[in-house]
CSV table of C-alpha atoms in Angstrom, one decimal:
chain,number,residue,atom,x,y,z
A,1,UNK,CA,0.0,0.0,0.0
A,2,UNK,CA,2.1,3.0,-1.3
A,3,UNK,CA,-1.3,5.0,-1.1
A,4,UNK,CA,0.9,7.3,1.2
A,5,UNK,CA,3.1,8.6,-1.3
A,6,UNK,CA,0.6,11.0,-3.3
A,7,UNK,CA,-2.8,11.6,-1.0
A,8,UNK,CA,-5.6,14.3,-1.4
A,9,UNK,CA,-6.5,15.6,-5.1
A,10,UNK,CA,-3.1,16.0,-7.2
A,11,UNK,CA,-4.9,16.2,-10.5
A,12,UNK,CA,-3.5,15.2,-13.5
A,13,UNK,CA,0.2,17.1,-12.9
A,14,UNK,CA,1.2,14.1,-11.1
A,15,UNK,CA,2.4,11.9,-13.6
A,16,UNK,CA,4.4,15.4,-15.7
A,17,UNK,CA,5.7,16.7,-12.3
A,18,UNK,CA,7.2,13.6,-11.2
A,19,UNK,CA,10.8,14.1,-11.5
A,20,UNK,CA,12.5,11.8,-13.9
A,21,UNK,CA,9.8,10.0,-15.0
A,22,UNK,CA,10.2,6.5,-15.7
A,23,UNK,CA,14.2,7.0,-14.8
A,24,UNK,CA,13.1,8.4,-11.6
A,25,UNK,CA,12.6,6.5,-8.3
A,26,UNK,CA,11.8,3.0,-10.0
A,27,UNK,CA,15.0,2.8,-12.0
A,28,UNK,CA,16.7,3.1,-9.1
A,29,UNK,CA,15.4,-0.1,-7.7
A,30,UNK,CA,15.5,-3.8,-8.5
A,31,UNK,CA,12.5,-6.1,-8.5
A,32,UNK,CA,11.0,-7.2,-5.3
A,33,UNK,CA,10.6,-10.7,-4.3
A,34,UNK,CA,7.1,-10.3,-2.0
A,35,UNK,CA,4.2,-12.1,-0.8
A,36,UNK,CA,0.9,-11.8,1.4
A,37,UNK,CA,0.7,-13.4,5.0
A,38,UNK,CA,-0.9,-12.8,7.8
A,39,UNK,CA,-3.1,-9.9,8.8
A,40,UNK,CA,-4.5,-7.5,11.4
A,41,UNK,CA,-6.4,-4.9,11.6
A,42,UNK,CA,-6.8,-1.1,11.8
A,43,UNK,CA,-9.2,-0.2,14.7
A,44,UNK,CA,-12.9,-2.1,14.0
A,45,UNK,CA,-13.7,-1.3,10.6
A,46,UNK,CA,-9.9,-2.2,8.7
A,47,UNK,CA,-9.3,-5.8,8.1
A,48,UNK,CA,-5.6,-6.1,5.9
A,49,UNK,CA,-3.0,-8.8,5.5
A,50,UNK,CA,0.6,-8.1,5.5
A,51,UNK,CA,3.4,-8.0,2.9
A,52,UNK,CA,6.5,-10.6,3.4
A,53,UNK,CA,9.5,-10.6,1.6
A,54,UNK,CA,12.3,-8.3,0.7
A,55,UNK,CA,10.3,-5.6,2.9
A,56,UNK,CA,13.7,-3.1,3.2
A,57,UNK,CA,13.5,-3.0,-0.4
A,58,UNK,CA,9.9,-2.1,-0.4
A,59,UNK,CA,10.8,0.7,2.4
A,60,UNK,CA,13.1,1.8,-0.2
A,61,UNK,CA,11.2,1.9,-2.9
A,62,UNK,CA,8.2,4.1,-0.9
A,63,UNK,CA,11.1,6.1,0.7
A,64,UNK,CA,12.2,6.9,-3.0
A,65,UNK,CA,8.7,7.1,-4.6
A,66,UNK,CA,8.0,9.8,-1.4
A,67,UNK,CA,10.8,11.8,-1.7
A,68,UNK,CA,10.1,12.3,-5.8
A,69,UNK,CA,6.4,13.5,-4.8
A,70,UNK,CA,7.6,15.9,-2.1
A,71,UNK,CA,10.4,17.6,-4.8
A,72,UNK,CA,7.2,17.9,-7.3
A,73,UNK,CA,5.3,19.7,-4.4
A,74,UNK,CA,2.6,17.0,-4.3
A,75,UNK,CA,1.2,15.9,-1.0
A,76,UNK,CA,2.5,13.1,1.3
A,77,UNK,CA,1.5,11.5,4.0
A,78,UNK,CA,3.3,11.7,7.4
A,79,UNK,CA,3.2,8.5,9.0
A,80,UNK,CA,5.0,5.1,9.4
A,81,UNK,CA,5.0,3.0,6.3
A,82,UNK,CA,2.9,-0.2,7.3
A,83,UNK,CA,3.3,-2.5,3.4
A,84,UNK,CA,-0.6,-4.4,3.7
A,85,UNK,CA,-3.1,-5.2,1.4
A,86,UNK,CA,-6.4,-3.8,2.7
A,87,UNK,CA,-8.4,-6.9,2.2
A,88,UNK,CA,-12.4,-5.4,3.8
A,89,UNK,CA,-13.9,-2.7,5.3
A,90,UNK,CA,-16.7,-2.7,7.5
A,91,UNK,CA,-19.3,-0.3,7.2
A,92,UNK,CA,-20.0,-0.2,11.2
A,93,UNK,CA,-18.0,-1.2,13.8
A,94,UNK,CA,-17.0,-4.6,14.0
A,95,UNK,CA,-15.5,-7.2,16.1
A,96,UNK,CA,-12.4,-8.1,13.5
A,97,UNK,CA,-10.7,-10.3,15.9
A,98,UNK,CA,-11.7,-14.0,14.8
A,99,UNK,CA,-11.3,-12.8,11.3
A,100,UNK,CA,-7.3,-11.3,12.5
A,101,UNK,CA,-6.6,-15.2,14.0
A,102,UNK,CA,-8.0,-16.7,10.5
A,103,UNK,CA,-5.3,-14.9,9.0
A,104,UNK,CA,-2.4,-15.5,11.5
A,105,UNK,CA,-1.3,-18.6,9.7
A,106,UNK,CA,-1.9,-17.8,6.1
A,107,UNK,CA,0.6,-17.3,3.5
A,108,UNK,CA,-0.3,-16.3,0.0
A,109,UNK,CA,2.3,-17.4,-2.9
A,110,UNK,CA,5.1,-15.4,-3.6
A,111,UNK,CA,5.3,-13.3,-6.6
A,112,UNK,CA,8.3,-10.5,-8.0
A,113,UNK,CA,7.3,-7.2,-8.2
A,114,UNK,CA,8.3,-5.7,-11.3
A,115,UNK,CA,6.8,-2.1,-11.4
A,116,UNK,CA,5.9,1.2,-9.2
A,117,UNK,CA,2.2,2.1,-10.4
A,118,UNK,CA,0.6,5.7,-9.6
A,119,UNK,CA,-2.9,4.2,-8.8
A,120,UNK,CA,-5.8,6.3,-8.3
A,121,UNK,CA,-8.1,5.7,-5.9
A,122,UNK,CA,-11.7,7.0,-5.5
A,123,UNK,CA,-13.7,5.8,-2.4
A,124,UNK,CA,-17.6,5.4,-3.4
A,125,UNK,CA,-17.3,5.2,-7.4
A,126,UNK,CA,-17.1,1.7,-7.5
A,127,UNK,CA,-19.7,-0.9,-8.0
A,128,UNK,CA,-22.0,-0.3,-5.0
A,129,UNK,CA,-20.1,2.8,-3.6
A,130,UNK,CA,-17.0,0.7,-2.9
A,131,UNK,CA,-13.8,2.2,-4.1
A,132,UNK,CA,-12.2,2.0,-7.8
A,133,UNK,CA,-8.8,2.1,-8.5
A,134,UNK,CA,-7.4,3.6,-11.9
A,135,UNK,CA,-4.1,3.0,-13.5
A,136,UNK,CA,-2.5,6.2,-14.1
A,137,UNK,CA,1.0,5.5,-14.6
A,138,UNK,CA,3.9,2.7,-14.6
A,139,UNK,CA,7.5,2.5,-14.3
A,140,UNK,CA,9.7,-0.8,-14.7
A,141,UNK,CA,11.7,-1.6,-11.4
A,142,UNK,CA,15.1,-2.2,-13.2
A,143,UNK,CA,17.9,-1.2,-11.2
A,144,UNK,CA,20.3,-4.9,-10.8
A,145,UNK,CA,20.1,-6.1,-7.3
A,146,UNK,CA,22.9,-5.7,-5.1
A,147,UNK,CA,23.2,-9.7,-5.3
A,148,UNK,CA,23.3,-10.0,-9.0
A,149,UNK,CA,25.9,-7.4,-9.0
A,150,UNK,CA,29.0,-9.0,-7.1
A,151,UNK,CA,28.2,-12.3,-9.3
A,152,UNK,CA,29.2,-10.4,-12.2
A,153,UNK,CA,32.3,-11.2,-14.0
């Protein structure tokens, strides 16, 4: 969830007054090797499940992608970066707890991240008021990793 990097209305000067484009902040940065596990919750109404894998690298990546959207003056969220996948929201309070323990021992499949997408997101103009997400923009991740690096000739 990277939803932190550009909230509020930006309009459509996101995508032009992001520095460096598609050499910007995903250049910089090599695939991720991820997956979904576990889960929690925020307060009573936020049920999510985590992201595993090369987590540092996804810091990174969100530290990166942030720091492009402050230079371009867009806003950004000041908080902790928590990677999840928000999986329901309750309407109401709710007691979220038996569904948390469900989760505890899952583990999704693992999967490589390959690109940083500029999603937007607008909460009630999906099917039945739920929230639709757009594609705006992509950029390949395609910086070598450190690993693949040293084995080089």
């Amino acid at each position: 969830d990277v939803r932190r990097v550009c909230r509020g209305e930006a309009g459509e000067r996101v995508v032009g007054g992001l520095p460096g484009g598609r050499h910007g902040a995903a250049a910089r940065h090599p695939p991720l090797s991820l997956s979904l596990g576990g889960g929690g919750r925020f307060g009573h109404r936020v049920l999510w499940t985590g992201v595993q894998g090369d987590r540092d690298g996804l810091r990174r990546l969100a530290s990166s992608a942030s720091a492009a959207a402050r230079r371009a003056r867009l806003p950004v969220e000041d908080r902790p970066y928590r990677p999840h996948l928000t999986v329901a929201r309750a309407t109401g309070e709710s007691d979220l707890r038996p569904l948390v323990q469900r989760l505890a021992a899952w583990q999704g499949p693992p999967w490589v991240a390959t690109e940083l997408n500029l999603v937007r997101s607008r909460l009630g103009a999906g099917p039945d008021g739920s929230a639709l997400h757009e594609l705006v923009a992509g950029w390949p991740l395609s910086a070598i990793a450190p690993q693949a690096q040293r084995k080089r000739p």
